[in-house]
Tab-separated table of N, CA and C and ligand atoms in Angstrom:
chain	number	residue	atom	x	y	z
A	989	MET	N	-71.575	-39.510	-104.307
A	989	MET	CA	-70.457	-38.568	-104.336
A	989	MET	C	-70.224	-38.106	-105.778
A	990	ARG	N	-70.014	-36.821	-105.918
A	990	ARG	CA	-69.809	-36.288	-107.266
A	990	ARG	C	-68.316	-36.145	-107.537
A	991	ILE	N	-67.890	-36.673	-108.672
A	991	ILE	CA	-66.468	-36.582	-109.012
A	991	ILE	C	-66.280	-35.491	-110.066
A	992	GLU	N	-65.440	-34.526	-109.711
A	992	GLU	CA	-65.182	-33.422	-110.645
A	992	GLU	C	-64.287	-33.898	-111.781
A	993	ARG	N	-64.650	-33.542	-112.990
A	993	ARG	CA	-63.812	-33.896	-114.139
A	993	ARG	C	-62.697	-32.879	-114.296
A	994	LYS	N	-61.532	-33.397	-114.708
A	994	LYS	CA	-60.397	-32.502	-114.927
A	994	LYS	C	-60.656	-31.688	-116.192
A	995	GLU	N	-60.425	-30.421	-116.097
A	995	GLU	CA	-60.601	-29.551	-117.272
A	995	GLU	C	-59.506	-29.833	-118.299
A	996	LEU	N	-59.857	-29.953	-119.574
A	996	LEU	CA	-58.847	-30.131	-120.617
A	996	LEU	C	-58.220	-28.783	-120.947
A	997	ASN	N	-56.903	-28.790	-121.145
A	997	ASN	CA	-56.255	-27.530	-121.542
A	997	ASN	C	-56.352	-27.339	-123.069
A	998	TRP	N	-55.835	-26.249	-123.575
A	998	TRP	CA	-55.975	-25.924	-125.009
A	998	TRP	C	-55.329	-26.967	-125.915
A	999	TRP	N	-54.312	-27.635	-125.404
A	999	TRP	CA	-53.562	-28.647	-126.155
A	999	TRP	C	-54.325	-29.969	-126.210
A	1000	GLU	N	-55.060	-30.236	-125.133
A	1000	GLU	CA	-55.809	-31.506	-125.064
A	1000	GLU	C	-57.177	-31.412	-125.739
A	1001	LYS	N	-57.725	-30.197	-125.806
A	1001	LYS	CA	-59.087	-30.055	-126.344
A	1001	LYS	C	-59.229	-30.555	-127.784
A	1002	PRO	N	-58.287	-30.325	-128.701
A	1002	PRO	CA	-58.436	-30.902	-130.062
A	1002	PRO	C	-57.915	-32.343	-130.145
A	1003	TYR	N	-57.677	-32.989	-128.999
A	1003	TYR	CA	-57.243	-34.400	-128.922
A	1003	TYR	C	-55.896	-34.646	-129.598
A	1004	ILE	N	-55.042	-33.656	-129.642
A	1004	ILE	CA	-53.748	-33.826	-130.317
A	1004	ILE	C	-52.894	-34.909	-129.642
A	1005	PRO	N	-52.727	-34.920	-128.318
A	1005	PRO	CA	-51.905	-35.990	-127.711
A	1005	PRO	C	-52.463	-37.383	-128.011
A	1006	ALA	N	-53.784	-37.524	-127.973
A	1006	ALA	CA	-54.375	-38.842	-128.224
A	1006	ALA	C	-54.140	-39.276	-129.670
A	1007	VAL	N	-54.264	-38.344	-130.613
A	1007	VAL	CA	-54.057	-38.676	-132.026
A	1007	VAL	C	-52.592	-39.049	-132.273
A	1008	VAL	N	-51.667	-38.269	-131.682
A	1008	VAL	CA	-50.238	-38.567	-131.860
A	1008	VAL	C	-49.921	-39.936	-131.272
A	1009	TYR	N	-50.451	-40.209	-130.102
A	1009	TYR	CA	-50.194	-41.505	-129.466
A	1009	TYR	C	-50.743	-42.639	-130.348
A	1010	GLY	N	-51.929	-42.449	-130.926
A	1010	GLY	CA	-52.518	-43.450	-131.816
A	1010	GLY	C	-51.623	-43.727	-133.015
A	1011	PHE	N	-51.087	-42.665	-133.611
A	1011	PHE	CA	-50.177	-42.840	-134.750
A	1011	PHE	C	-48.918	-43.594	-134.340
A	1012	LEU	N	-48.403	-43.299	-133.163
A	1012	LEU	CA	-47.189	-43.981	-132.696
A	1012	LEU	C	-47.436	-45.481	-132.540
A	1013	VAL	N	-48.609	-45.817	-132.033
A	1013	VAL	CA	-48.947	-47.242	-131.892
A	1013	VAL	C	-49.002	-47.904	-133.264
A	1014	THR	N	-49.610	-47.216	-134.243
A	1014	THR	CA	-49.706	-47.768	-135.603
A	1014	THR	C	-48.321	-47.979	-136.204
A	1015	VAL	N	-47.437	-46.983	-136.031
A	1015	VAL	CA	-46.088	-47.093	-136.591
A	1015	VAL	C	-45.336	-48.248	-135.935
A	1016	ARG	N	-45.483	-48.367	-134.615
A	1016	ARG	CA	-44.784	-49.448	-133.901
A	1016	ARG	C	-45.266	-50.810	-134.410
A	1017	ARG	N	-46.564	-50.976	-134.595
A	1017	ARG	CA	-47.115	-52.241	-135.089
A	1017	ARG	C	-46.665	-52.509	-136.527
A	1018	PHE	N	-46.523	-51.463	-137.315
A	1018	PHE	CA	-46.141	-51.619	-138.716
A	1018	PHE	C	-44.770	-52.276	-138.841
A	1019	PHE	N	-43.870	-51.958	-137.921
A	1019	PHE	CA	-42.507	-52.493	-138.006
A	1019	PHE	C	-42.285	-53.702	-137.094
A	1020	SER	N	-43.292	-54.084	-136.335
A	1020	SER	CA	-43.077	-55.214	-135.420
A	1020	SER	C	-43.307	-56.536	-136.150
A	1021	ARG	N	-43.043	-57.638	-135.459
A	1021	ARG	CA	-43.162	-58.978	-136.037
A	1021	ARG	C	-44.608	-59.249	-136.474
A	1022	LYS	N	-44.762	-59.868	-137.652
A	1022	LYS	CA	-46.115	-60.149	-138.153
A	1022	LYS	C	-46.730	-61.309	-137.363
A	1023	VAL	N	-47.945	-61.135	-136.932
A	1023	VAL	CA	-48.596	-62.185	-136.141
A	1023	VAL	C	-49.823	-62.763	-136.848
A	1024	THR	N	-50.173	-62.233	-137.996
A	1024	THR	CA	-51.345	-62.741	-138.708
A	1024	THR	C	-51.054	-64.146	-139.239
A	1025	MET	N	-52.006	-65.065	-139.014
A	1025	MET	CA	-51.811	-66.445	-139.436
A	1025	MET	C	-52.747	-66.745	-140.600
A	1026	GLN	N	-52.229	-67.430	-141.625
A	1026	GLN	CA	-53.042	-67.746	-142.806
A	1026	GLN	C	-53.824	-69.032	-142.556
A	1027	TYR	N	-54.821	-68.938	-141.702
A	1027	TYR	CA	-55.647	-70.092	-141.359
A	1027	TYR	C	-56.563	-70.434	-142.538
A	1028	PRO	N	-56.797	-71.689	-142.917
A	1028	PRO	CA	-56.404	-72.911	-142.217
A	1028	PRO	C	-55.090	-73.523	-142.723
A	1029	GLU	N	-54.431	-72.897	-143.708
A	1029	GLU	CA	-53.159	-73.472	-144.169
A	1029	GLU	C	-52.149	-73.476	-143.028
A	1030	GLU	N	-52.124	-72.406	-142.269
A	1030	GLU	CA	-51.233	-72.344	-141.107
A	1030	GLU	C	-52.063	-72.608	-139.852
A	1031	ARG	N	-51.522	-73.432	-138.992
A	1031	ARG	CA	-52.254	-73.754	-137.749
A	1031	ARG	C	-51.383	-73.427	-136.552
A	1032	TRP	N	-52.041	-73.051	-135.502
A	1032	TRP	CA	-51.359	-72.778	-134.244
A	1032	TRP	C	-50.872	-74.105	-133.652
A	1033	VAL	N	-49.621	-74.156	-133.243
A	1033	VAL	CA	-49.086	-75.364	-132.600
A	1033	VAL	C	-49.400	-75.261	-131.111
A	1034	VAL	N	-50.287	-76.130	-130.671
A	1034	VAL	CA	-50.719	-76.021	-129.277
A	1034	VAL	C	-49.659	-76.600	-128.339
A	1035	PRO	N	-49.446	-75.968	-127.195
A	1035	PRO	CA	-48.422	-76.457	-126.265
A	1035	PRO	C	-48.885	-77.686	-125.500
A	1036	GLU	N	-47.924	-78.373	-124.881
A	1036	GLU	CA	-48.247	-79.524	-124.034
A	1036	GLU	C	-49.151	-79.050	-122.894
A	1037	GLY	N	-50.096	-79.888	-122.545
A	1037	GLY	CA	-50.988	-79.534	-121.452
A	1037	GLY	C	-52.143	-78.646	-121.872
A	1038	PHE	N	-52.251	-78.378	-123.179
A	1038	PHE	CA	-53.356	-77.557	-123.672
A	1038	PHE	C	-54.684	-78.271	-123.405
A	1039	ARG	N	-55.681	-77.507	-122.980
A	1039	ARG	CA	-56.974	-78.120	-122.683
A	1039	ARG	C	-57.949	-77.882	-123.834
A	1040	GLY	N	-57.989	-78.854	-124.741
A	1040	GLY	CA	-58.927	-78.777	-125.855
A	1040	GLY	C	-60.139	-79.642	-125.572
A	1041	ALA	N	-60.631	-80.320	-126.597
A	1041	ALA	CA	-61.858	-81.096	-126.455
A	1041	ALA	C	-61.626	-82.362	-125.612
A	1042	PRO	N	-62.596	-82.726	-124.768
A	1042	PRO	CA	-62.460	-83.949	-123.960
A	1042	PRO	C	-62.887	-85.188	-124.741
A	1043	TYR	N	-62.019	-86.223	-124.710
A	1043	TYR	CA	-62.317	-87.480	-125.394
A	1043	TYR	C	-62.103	-88.647	-124.434
A	1044	LEU	N	-62.730	-89.761	-124.760
A	1044	LEU	CA	-62.550	-90.984	-123.964
A	1044	LEU	C	-61.361	-91.772	-124.500
A	1045	VAL	N	-60.707	-92.517	-123.635
A	1045	VAL	CA	-59.557	-93.311	-124.085
A	1045	VAL	C	-59.774	-94.797	-123.773
A	1046	ARG	N	-59.015	-95.605	-124.501
A	1046	ARG	CA	-58.949	-97.047	-124.229
A	1046	ARG	C	-57.592	-97.349	-123.615
A	1047	ASP	N	-57.494	-98.491	-122.903
A	1047	ASP	CA	-56.174	-98.869	-122.400
A	1047	ASP	C	-55.422	-99.631	-123.501
A	1048	GLN	N	-54.200	-100.054	-123.192
A	1048	GLN	CA	-53.375	-100.676	-124.229
A	1048	GLN	C	-53.924	-102.013	-124.690
A	1049	GLU	N	-54.895	-102.554	-123.942
A	1049	GLU	CA	-55.530	-103.794	-124.382
A	1049	GLU	C	-56.814	-103.530	-125.166
A	1050	GLY	N	-57.061	-102.264	-125.446
A	1050	GLY	CA	-58.219	-101.905	-126.263
A	1050	GLY	C	-59.524	-101.831	-125.501
A	1051	ARG	N	-59.461	-101.885	-124.171
A	1051	ARG	CA	-60.683	-101.853	-123.372
A	1051	ARG	C	-61.047	-100.421	-123.002
A	1052	ILE	N	-62.335	-100.173	-122.963
A	1052	ILE	CA	-62.811	-98.840	-122.579
A	1052	ILE	C	-62.498	-98.634	-121.102
A	1053	LYS	N	-61.807	-97.545	-120.768
A	1053	LYS	CA	-61.409	-97.350	-119.379
A	1053	LYS	C	-62.550	-96.840	-118.498
A	1054	CYS	N	-63.495	-96.159	-119.105
A	1054	CYS	CA	-64.612	-95.597	-118.333
A	1054	CYS	C	-65.408	-96.722	-117.662
A	1055	VAL	N	-65.782	-96.505	-116.397
A	1055	VAL	CA	-66.580	-97.501	-115.683
A	1055	VAL	C	-67.990	-96.977	-115.380
A	1056	ALA	N	-68.373	-95.915	-116.079
A	1056	ALA	CA	-69.732	-95.364	-115.979
A	1056	ALA	C	-70.102	-94.939	-114.563
A	1057	CYS	N	-69.134	-94.388	-113.835
A	1057	CYS	CA	-69.441	-93.947	-112.464
A	1057	CYS	C	-70.262	-92.659	-112.460
A	1058	GLN	N	-70.242	-91.947	-113.553
A	1058	GLN	CA	-71.040	-90.728	-113.755
A	1058	GLN	C	-70.551	-89.514	-112.958
A	1059	LEU	N	-69.353	-89.617	-112.388
A	1059	LEU	CA	-68.820	-88.455	-111.657
A	1059	LEU	C	-68.633	-87.261	-112.595
A	1060	CYS	N	-68.136	-87.536	-113.796
A	1060	CYS	CA	-67.898	-86.432	-114.741
A	1060	CYS	C	-69.218	-85.770	-115.123
A	1061	GLU	N	-70.252	-86.572	-115.279
A	1061	GLU	CA	-71.568	-86.025	-115.611
A	1061	GLU	C	-72.067	-85.124	-114.478
A	1062	PHE	N	-71.819	-85.571	-113.250
A	1062	PHE	CA	-72.272	-84.818	-112.082
A	1062	PHE	C	-71.534	-83.495	-111.951
A	1063	VAL	N	-70.230	-83.521	-112.240
A	1063	VAL	CA	-69.404	-82.344	-111.961
A	1063	VAL	C	-69.393	-81.343	-113.118
A	1064	CYS	N	-69.765	-81.764	-114.298
A	1064	CYS	CA	-69.665	-80.899	-115.489
A	1064	CYS	C	-70.535	-79.648	-115.323
A	1065	PRO	N	-69.932	-78.471	-115.287
A	1065	PRO	CA	-70.725	-77.253	-115.002
A	1065	PRO	C	-71.842	-76.988	-116.015
A	1066	PRO	N	-71.594	-77.102	-117.335
A	1066	PRO	CA	-72.700	-76.792	-118.260
A	1066	PRO	C	-73.563	-78.000	-118.608
A	1067	LYS	N	-73.365	-79.116	-117.880
A	1067	LYS	CA	-74.142	-80.342	-118.140
A	1067	LYS	C	-73.995	-80.798	-119.595
A	1068	ALA	N	-72.744	-80.895	-120.026
A	1068	ALA	CA	-72.469	-81.296	-121.410
A	1068	ALA	C	-72.385	-82.807	-121.554
A	1069	ILE	N	-72.173	-83.511	-120.437
A	1069	ILE	CA	-71.947	-84.967	-120.496
A	1069	ILE	C	-73.213	-85.729	-120.126
A	1070	THR	N	-73.493	-86.777	-120.894
A	1070	THR	CA	-74.594	-87.691	-120.549
A	1070	THR	C	-74.036	-89.104	-120.596
A	1071	VAL	N	-74.049	-89.759	-119.439
A	1071	VAL	CA	-73.556	-91.142	-119.368
A	1071	VAL	C	-74.752	-92.064	-119.173
A	1072	THR	N	-74.849	-93.078	-120.012
A	1072	THR	CA	-75.879	-94.098	-119.816
A	1072	THR	C	-75.193	-95.307	-119.204
A	1073	PRO	N	-75.460	-95.590	-117.922
A	1073	PRO	CA	-74.774	-96.720	-117.274
A	1073	PRO	C	-75.282	-98.055	-117.800
A	1074	PRO	N	-74.503	-99.102	-117.587
A	1074	PRO	CA	-74.928	-100.414	-118.075
A	1074	PRO	C	-76.068	-100.971	-117.239
A	1075	GLY	N	-76.752	-101.921	-117.799
A	1075	GLY	CA	-77.798	-102.596	-117.047
A	1075	GLY	C	-77.181	-103.678	-116.164
A	1076	PRO	N	-78.002	-104.545	-115.575
A	1076	PRO	CA	-77.476	-105.576	-114.674
A	1076	PRO	C	-76.745	-106.697	-115.416
A	1077	GLU	N	-76.934	-106.764	-116.746
A	1077	GLU	CA	-76.306	-107.872	-117.476
A	1077	GLU	C	-74.786	-107.737	-117.483
A	1078	ALA	N	-74.097	-108.853	-117.467
A	1078	ALA	CA	-72.637	-108.829	-117.438
A	1078	ALA	C	-72.083	-108.493	-118.810
A	1079	ASP	N	-70.965	-107.815	-118.811
A	1079	ASP	CA	-70.283	-107.530	-120.073
A	1079	ASP	C	-69.623	-108.833	-120.534
A	1080	PRO	N	-69.943	-109.319	-121.730
A	1080	PRO	CA	-69.373	-110.616	-122.154
A	1080	PRO	C	-67.851	-110.598	-122.217
A	1081	GLU	N	-67.270	-109.423	-122.411
A	1081	GLU	CA	-65.804	-109.357	-122.513
A	1081	GLU	C	-65.145	-109.290	-121.151
A	1082	ALA	N	-65.747	-108.525	-120.243
A	1082	ALA	CA	-65.078	-108.273	-118.971
A	1082	ALA	C	-65.741	-108.960	-117.788
A	1083	GLY	N	-66.764	-109.731	-118.042
A	1083	GLY	CA	-67.450	-110.379	-116.940
A	1083	GLY	C	-68.096	-109.329	-116.048
A	1084	ASN	N	-68.132	-109.596	-114.748
A	1084	ASN	CA	-68.731	-108.633	-113.827
A	1084	ASN	C	-67.675	-107.810	-113.112
A	1085	VAL	N	-66.455	-107.886	-113.588
A	1085	VAL	CA	-65.368	-107.231	-112.847
A	1085	VAL	C	-65.541	-105.719	-112.819
A	1086	GLU	N	-65.663	-105.107	-113.988
A	1086	GLU	CA	-65.848	-103.661	-114.021
A	1086	GLU	C	-66.908	-103.301	-115.038
A	1087	LYS	N	-67.546	-102.196	-114.764
A	1087	LYS	CA	-68.626	-101.774	-115.651
A	1087	LYS	C	-68.077	-100.987	-116.837
A	1088	CYS	N	-68.958	-100.740	-117.754
A	1088	CYS	CA	-68.600	-99.988	-118.963
A	1088	CYS	C	-69.881	-99.265	-119.405
A	1089	PRO	N	-69.808	-98.024	-119.801
A	1089	PRO	CA	-71.052	-97.313	-120.135
A	1089	PRO	C	-71.744	-97.911	-121.346
A	1090	ARG	N	-73.053	-97.867	-121.317
A	1090	ARG	CA	-73.808	-98.309	-122.487
A	1090	ARG	C	-73.730	-97.232	-123.572
A	1091	ASP	N	-73.740	-95.999	-123.127
A	1091	ASP	CA	-73.571	-94.886	-124.066
A	1091	ASP	C	-72.978	-93.705	-123.313
A	1092	PHE	N	-72.351	-92.840	-124.056
A	1092	PHE	CA	-71.651	-91.703	-123.447
A	1092	PHE	C	-71.684	-90.575	-124.469
A	1093	HIS	N	-72.265	-89.462	-124.110
A	1093	HIS	CA	-72.359	-88.334	-125.044
A	1093	HIS	C	-71.717	-87.097	-124.442
A	1094	ILE	N	-71.055	-86.338	-125.278
A	1094	ILE	CA	-70.613	-85.002	-124.860
A	1094	ILE	C	-71.115	-84.012	-125.905
A	1095	ASP	N	-71.864	-83.046	-125.437
A	1095	ASP	CA	-72.332	-81.982	-126.323
A	1095	ASP	C	-71.229	-80.919	-126.388
A	1096	MET	N	-70.499	-80.949	-127.498
A	1096	MET	CA	-69.356	-80.047	-127.614
A	1096	MET	C	-69.763	-78.578	-127.726
A	1097	LEU	N	-71.031	-78.324	-128.013
A	1097	LEU	CA	-71.483	-76.928	-128.036
A	1097	LEU	C	-71.650	-76.386	-126.628
A	1098	ARG	N	-71.826	-77.298	-125.680
A	1098	ARG	CA	-71.974	-76.874	-124.294
A	1098	ARG	C	-70.638	-76.844	-123.552
A	1099	CYS	N	-69.735	-77.732	-123.954
A	1099	CYS	CA	-68.462	-77.891	-123.234
A	1099	CYS	C	-67.693	-76.572	-123.197
A	1100	ILE	N	-67.156	-76.248	-122.021
A	1100	ILE	CA	-66.380	-75.013	-121.877
A	1100	ILE	C	-64.898	-75.334	-121.647
A	1101	TYR	N	-64.529	-76.610	-121.859
A	1101	TYR	CA	-63.122	-77.032	-121.753
A	1101	TYR	C	-62.521	-76.690	-120.381
A	1102	CYS	N	-63.305	-76.874	-119.348
A	1102	CYS	CA	-62.830	-76.528	-118.007
A	1102	CYS	C	-61.890	-77.583	-117.459
A	1103	GLY	N	-62.023	-78.835	-117.913
A	1103	GLY	CA	-61.137	-79.903	-117.456
A	1103	GLY	C	-61.599	-80.584	-116.178
A	1104	LEU	N	-62.757	-80.222	-115.662
A	1104	LEU	CA	-63.206	-80.853	-114.415
A	1104	LEU	C	-63.480	-82.342	-114.601
A	1105	CYS	N	-63.961	-82.739	-115.776
A	1105	CYS	CA	-64.231	-84.171	-116.006
A	1105	CYS	C	-62.935	-84.967	-115.915
A	1106	GLN	N	-61.869	-84.430	-116.487
A	1106	GLN	CA	-60.568	-85.104	-116.421
A	1106	GLN	C	-60.055	-85.150	-114.977
A	1107	GLU	N	-60.230	-84.065	-114.257
A	1107	GLU	CA	-59.750	-84.000	-112.870
A	1107	GLU	C	-60.452	-85.027	-111.999
A	1108	VAL	N	-61.751	-85.165	-112.199
A	1108	VAL	CA	-62.550	-85.956	-111.267
A	1108	VAL	C	-62.563	-87.451	-111.608
A	1109	CYS	N	-62.213	-87.792	-112.839
A	1109	CYS	CA	-62.356	-89.194	-113.279
A	1109	CYS	C	-61.426	-90.116	-112.481
A	1110	PRO	N	-61.987	-91.089	-111.753
A	1110	PRO	CA	-61.140	-91.978	-110.955
A	1110	PRO	C	-60.386	-93.007	-111.794
A	1111	GLU	N	-60.796	-93.201	-113.032
A	1111	GLU	CA	-60.199	-94.240	-113.887
A	1111	GLU	C	-59.239	-93.677	-114.924
A	1112	GLU	N	-59.037	-92.377	-114.941
A	1112	GLU	CA	-58.232	-91.737	-115.989
A	1112	GLU	C	-58.722	-92.179	-117.367
A	1113	ALA	N	-60.021	-91.997	-117.549
A	1113	ALA	CA	-60.659	-92.478	-118.776
A	1113	ALA	C	-61.004	-91.352	-119.729
A	1114	ILE	N	-60.926	-90.107	-119.275
A	1114	ILE	CA	-61.300	-88.977	-120.129
A	1114	ILE	C	-60.219	-87.905	-120.025
A	1115	PHE	N	-59.807	-87.425	-121.171
A	1115	PHE	CA	-58.718	-86.434	-121.196
A	1115	PHE	C	-59.062	-85.296	-122.142
A	1116	LEU	N	-58.653	-84.110	-121.767
A	1116	LEU	CA	-58.781	-82.976	-122.672
A	1116	LEU	C	-57.586	-83.004	-123.609
A	1117	MET	N	-57.861	-83.123	-124.885
A	1117	MET	CA	-56.772	-83.264	-125.858
A	1117	MET	C	-56.569	-81.960	-126.617
A	1118	LYS	N	-55.786	-82.044	-127.691
A	1118	LYS	CA	-55.351	-80.780	-128.308
A	1118	LYS	C	-56.319	-80.203	-129.332
A	1119	ASP	N	-57.404	-80.914	-129.626
A	1119	ASP	CA	-58.334	-80.403	-130.645
A	1119	ASP	C	-58.964	-79.091	-130.183
A	1120	ASN	N	-58.852	-78.082	-131.015
A	1120	ASN	CA	-59.434	-76.792	-130.621
A	1120	ASN	C	-60.236	-76.165	-131.757
A	1121	THR	N	-60.429	-76.902	-132.844
A	1121	THR	CA	-61.216	-76.348	-133.957
A	1121	THR	C	-62.320	-77.329	-134.333
A	1122	LEU	N	-63.226	-77.555	-133.421
A	1122	LEU	CA	-64.331	-78.466	-133.706
A	1122	LEU	C	-65.387	-77.716	-134.524
A	1123	CYS	N	-65.933	-78.394	-135.514
A	1123	CYS	CA	-66.984	-77.745	-136.299
A	1123	CYS	C	-67.957	-78.789	-136.820
A	1124	GLY	N	-69.143	-78.352	-137.186
A	1124	GLY	CA	-70.157	-79.241	-137.725
A	1124	GLY	C	-71.187	-78.425	-138.476
A	1125	TYR	N	-71.994	-79.116	-139.272
A	1125	TYR	CA	-73.001	-78.410	-140.077
A	1125	TYR	C	-74.289	-78.140	-139.304
A	1126	ASN	N	-74.492	-78.888	-138.228
A	1126	ASN	CA	-75.698	-78.640	-137.428
A	1126	ASN	C	-75.406	-79.030	-135.976
A	1127	ARG	N	-76.378	-78.798	-135.106
A	1127	ARG	CA	-76.177	-79.031	-133.667
A	1127	ARG	C	-75.974	-80.518	-133.382
A	1128	GLU	N	-76.688	-81.373	-134.140
A	1128	GLU	CA	-76.604	-82.820	-133.885
A	1128	GLU	C	-75.177	-83.321	-134.112
A	1129	GLU	N	-74.509	-82.785	-135.105
A	1129	GLU	CA	-73.137	-83.233	-135.382
A	1129	GLU	C	-72.179	-82.891	-134.254
A	1130	MET	N	-72.540	-81.913	-133.452
A	1130	MET	CA	-71.654	-81.506	-132.361
A	1130	MET	C	-71.914	-82.288	-131.074
A	1131	ASP	N	-72.881	-83.201	-131.133
A	1131	ASP	CA	-73.144	-84.073	-129.992
A	1131	ASP	C	-72.373	-85.371	-130.257
A	1132	TYR	N	-71.200	-85.513	-129.641
A	1132	TYR	CA	-70.318	-86.652	-129.926
A	1132	TYR	C	-70.773	-87.871	-129.119
A	1133	ASP	N	-70.942	-89.006	-129.797
A	1133	ASP	CA	-71.336	-90.214	-129.077
A	1133	ASP	C	-70.085	-91.007	-128.640
A	1134	MET	N	-70.326	-92.117	-127.973
A	1134	MET	CA	-69.219	-92.850	-127.360
A	1134	MET	C	-68.213	-93.348	-128.400
A	1135	GLY	N	-68.714	-93.879	-129.518
A	1135	GLY	CA	-67.807	-94.390	-130.548
A	1135	GLY	C	-66.886	-93.307	-131.077
A	1136	ARG	N	-67.456	-92.166	-131.308
A	1136	ARG	CA	-66.655	-91.064	-131.844
A	1136	ARG	C	-65.646	-90.563	-130.810
A	1137	LEU	N	-66.090	-90.481	-129.557
A	1137	LEU	CA	-65.191	-90.012	-128.490
A	1137	LEU	C	-64.024	-90.973	-128.300
A	1138	LEU	N	-64.312	-92.284	-128.408
A	1138	LEU	CA	-63.243	-93.278	-128.242
A	1138	LEU	C	-62.284	-93.259	-129.427
A	1139	ASP	N	-62.830	-93.100	-130.630
A	1139	ASP	CA	-61.959	-93.039	-131.813
A	1139	ASP	C	-61.016	-91.845	-131.731
A	1140	LEU	N	-61.557	-90.719	-131.301
A	1140	LEU	CA	-60.733	-89.510	-131.226
A	1140	LEU	C	-59.737	-89.579	-130.071
A	1141	GLY	N	-60.142	-90.252	-128.984
A	1141	GLY	CA	-59.267	-90.334	-127.807
A	1141	GLY	C	-58.110	-91.298	-127.984
A	1142	GLY	N	-58.376	-92.398	-128.695
A	1142	GLY	CA	-57.316	-93.367	-128.956
A	1142	GLY	C	-56.919	-94.160	-127.720
A	1143	VAL	N	-55.695	-94.670	-127.769
A	1143	VAL	CA	-55.198	-95.568	-126.712
A	1143	VAL	C	-54.254	-94.809	-125.798
A	1144	ARG	N	-54.362	-95.077	-124.521
A	1144	ARG	CA	-53.460	-94.460	-123.549
A	1144	ARG	C	-52.840	-95.561	-122.701
A	1145	GLU	N	-51.548	-95.551	-122.635
A	1145	GLU	CA	-50.847	-96.580	-121.851
A	1145	GLU	C	-51.201	-96.423	-120.368
A	1146	ASP	N	-51.477	-97.547	-119.732
A	1146	ASP	CA	-51.792	-97.517	-118.300
A	1146	ASP	C	-51.054	-98.667	-117.635
A	1147	LYS	N	-50.228	-98.367	-116.641
A	1147	LYS	CA	-49.438	-99.424	-115.992
A	1147	LYS	C	-50.322	-100.354	-115.180
A	1148	ILE	N	-51.407	-99.816	-114.653
A	1148	ILE	CA	-52.270	-100.633	-113.791
A	1148	ILE	C	-53.313	-101.341	-114.632
A	1149	ARG	N	-53.305	-102.683	-114.539
A	1149	ARG	CA	-54.312	-103.468	-115.265
A	1149	ARG	C	-55.546	-103.553	-114.371
A	1150	LYS	N	-56.566	-102.820	-114.723
A	1150	LYS	CA	-57.753	-102.819	-113.867
A	1150	LYS	C	-58.745	-103.896	-114.255
A	1151	TRP	N	-58.669	-104.297	-115.500
A	1151	TRP	CA	-59.650	-105.248	-116.006
A	1151	TRP	C	-59.023	-106.629	-116.103
A	1152	LYS	N	-59.610	-107.564	-115.385
A	1152	LYS	CA	-59.144	-108.947	-115.528
A	1152	LYS	C	-60.380	-109.836	-115.672
A	1153	ASN	N	-60.407	-110.633	-116.723
A	1153	ASN	CA	-61.527	-111.553	-116.894
A	1153	ASN	C	-61.411	-112.683	-115.878
A	1154	LYS	N	-62.514	-112.966	-115.260
A	1154	LYS	CA	-62.639	-114.050	-114.271
A	1154	LYS	C	-61.735	-113.857	-113.078
B	453	SF4	S1	-64.285	-80.056	-119.986
B	453	SF4	FE1	-65.689	-79.191	-118.439
B	453	SF4	S2	-67.447	-78.528	-119.617
B	453	SF4	FE2	-66.315	-79.902	-120.969
B	453	SF4	S3	-67.248	-81.913	-120.647
B	453	SF4	FE3	-65.517	-81.749	-119.206
B	453	SF4	S4	-66.430	-80.978	-117.286
B	453	SF4	FE4	-67.899	-80.590	-118.955
B	454	SF4	S1	-65.267	-90.900	-117.764
B	454	SF4	FE1	-64.456	-91.265	-115.706
B	454	SF4	S2	-65.718	-89.981	-114.350
B	454	SF4	FE2	-66.810	-90.140	-116.317
B	454	SF4	S3	-68.217	-91.892	-116.027
B	454	SF4	FE3	-66.338	-92.683	-116.974
B	454	SF4	S4	-65.078	-93.378	-115.225
B	454	SF4	FE4	-66.660	-92.011	-114.378
């Protein structure tokens, strides 16, 4: 189907209305509130519930909450998570009660901050936190290992004690 174009009149042909409208927008912005931020001296204050980088957490007893079920690895759309499950040997700290990953990596260059890992985790072991300015000098630095993820995630209070020795 052919769509006929509207003919421009003599007033529209030199783009006068468009130019005037453009100037009006500029004038309005000139007198409006300044929104430019002097980054990095000034930082955006992120609101509660902001979905930044995903980190692992420990419970109030300092134990790793992740049980290496690998659900987050399975559900992660860009395949940013790699969980190395434990072997058959018992964890000397927790006995055979619950598992703990041998290693856990998140490639922050792949992560799209979708929050599916947090949603799916049955142990509430991974949370999207407020970090939104991750940077590194090379790709390897952006591959966060378990120690780094736990350090950044910190401790999260949990009323349910899931880990009991013996
Ligand atoms: S936030 Fe989304 S993309 Fe990032 S690690 Fe979790 S599931 Fe993967
Ligand atoms: S973070 Fe949660 S979903 Fe991912 S392996 Fe650990 S327990 Fe499972």
